[in-house]
C-alpha positions as semicolon CSV with decimal commas, in nm:
position;residue;x (nm);y (nm);z (nm)
1;X;-14,027;2,580;-10,217
2;X;-13,763;2,688;-9,966
3;X;-13,885;2,823;-9,632
4;X;-13,770;3,173;-9,537
5;X;-13,760;3,254;-9,166
6;X;-14,014;3,522;-9,075
7;X;-13,752;3,687;-8,858
8;X;-13,550;3,779;-9,169
9;X;-13,779;4,075;-9,235
10;X;-13,703;4,223;-8,892
11;X;-13,350;4,295;-9,009
12;X;-13,499;4,558;-9,243
13;X;-13,634;4,769;-8,956
14;X;-13,450;5,017;-8,735
15;X;-13,514;5,022;-8,361
16;X;-13,689;5,332;-8,230
17;X;-13,703;5,422;-7,862
18;X;-14,021;5,620;-7,814
19;X;-14,285;5,657;-7,546
20;X;-14,620;5,532;-7,672
21;X;-14,944;5,638;-7,508
22;X;-15,162;5,328;-7,537
23;X;-15,455;5,476;-7,342
24;X;-15,683;5,487;-7,647
25;X;-15,507;5,218;-7,847
26;X;-15,694;4,957;-8,047
27;X;-15,507;4,631;-8,097
28;X;-15,527;4,434;-8,423
29;X;-15,459;4,065;-8,359
30;X;-15,371;3,796;-8,614
31;X;-15,641;3,530;-8,577
32;X;-15,401;3,250;-8,670
33;X;-15,176;3,354;-8,382
34;X;-15,472;3,373;-8,146
35;X;-15,603;3,024;-8,233
36;X;-15,286;2,864;-8,099
37;X;-15,213;3,093;-7,802
38;X;-15,537;3,054;-7,610
39;X;-15,502;2,695;-7,488
40;X;-15,807;2,473;-7,438
41;X;-15,886;2,129;-7,303
42;X;-16,067;1,835;-7,461
43;X;-16,324;1,811;-7,181
44;X;-16,470;2,154;-7,258
45;X;-16,756;2,250;-7,488
46;X;-16,696;2,472;-7,789
47;X;-16,903;2,742;-7,615
48;X;-16,664;2,744;-7,316
49;X;-16,365;2,749;-7,551
50;X;-16,510;3,048;-7,741
51;X;-16,543;3,235;-7,411
52;X;-16,179;3,149;-7,331
53;X;-16,070;3,331;-7,646
54;X;-16,262;3,643;-7,543
55;X;-16,113;3,626;-7,192
56;X;-15,764;3,582;-7,339
57;X;-15,808;3,892;-7,556
58;X;-15,942;4,104;-7,270
59;X;-15,668;3,989;-7,031
60;X;-15,383;4,057;-7,275
61;X;-15,513;4,348;-7,486
62;X;-15,811;4,505;-7,309
63;X;-16,151;4,564;-7,467
64;X;-16,041;4,760;-7,775
65;X;-15,928;4,473;-7,993
66;X;-16,003;4,351;-8,345
67;X;-15,915;3,999;-8,458
68;X;-15,840;3,943;-8,827
69;X;-15,835;3,599;-8,989
70;X;-15,678;3,563;-9,332
71;X;-15,776;3,270;-9,548
72;X;-15,657;3,113;-9,867
73;X;-15,840;2,856;-10,074
74;X;-15,684;2,513;-10,104
75;X;-15,630;2,576;-10,476
76;X;-15,444;2,905;-10,427
77;X;-15,081;2,885;-10,536
78;X;-14,887;3,130;-10,322
79;X;-14,630;3,132;-10,045
80;X;-14,888;3,140;-9,765
81;X;-15,078;2,840;-9,904
82;X;-14,753;2,647;-9,954
83;X;-14,644;2,721;-9,596
84;X;-14,981;2,610;-9,455
85;X;-14,960;2,288;-9,655
86;X;-14,603;2,226;-9,534
87;X;-14,710;2,283;-9,171
88;X;-15,016;2,060;-9,205
89;X;-14,805;1,775;-9,343
90;X;-14,591;1,782;-9,026
91;X;-14,888;1,762;-8,789
92;X;-15,135;1,479;-8,776
93;X;-15,490;1,605;-8,793
94;X;-15,819;1,454;-8,687
95;X;-16,106;1,381;-8,925
96;X;-16,371;1,639;-9,016
97;X;-16,596;1,712;-8,720
98;X;-16,941;1,867;-8,750
99;X;-16,995;2,043;-8,418
100;X;-17,203;2,304;-8,241
101;X;-17,138;2,519;-7,936
102;X;-17,275;2,259;-7,692
103;X;-17,057;1,970;-7,811
104;X;-16,751;1,864;-7,611
105;X;-16,425;1,883;-7,807
106;X;-16,343;1,529;-7,929
107;X;-15,975;1,593;-8,020
108;X;-15,677;1,784;-7,889
109;X;-15,641;2,146;-7,997
110;X;-15,344;2,097;-8,230
111;X;-15,497;1,803;-8,420
112;X;-15,837;1,972;-8,440
113;X;-15,693;2,295;-8,582
114;X;-15,465;2,106;-8,824
115;X;-15,776;1,998;-9,016
116;X;-15,853;2,294;-9,246
117;X;-16,229;2,223;-9,247
118;X;-16,253;2,205;-8,867
119;X;-16,046;2,521;-8,837
120;X;-16,267;2,707;-9,085
121;X;-16,589;2,601;-8,908
122;X;-16,442;2,694;-8,571
123;X;-16,344;3,041;-8,695
124;X;-16,697;3,091;-8,828
125;X;-16,838;2,992;-8,489
126;X;-16,610;3,239;-8,309
């Protein structure tokens, strides 16, 4: 399957210059985006890392924020599943890790999240 750049859809939209009052705004954040933009270290516990995500959200979006995670089963045959598979093949992942909030992270963030089972368990913990 050929990869289409996400930016191609932006060409369909027209620019609008308008003042937006964000005083009472609620932000909806893509959980997949969030997982990779709040950076964490290996020496930290999963509990500390979870708190980092909350701090990241409050610092960048305030307190009125909702995070949405989409998920697709491994057997689903669609563009999103194919793209996730393509991305996972490029990145080496670590083995499945059974963890709790008090455990120190045993792998780097990218390798840990590249394993679909680790990623799913981590999202559930968040």
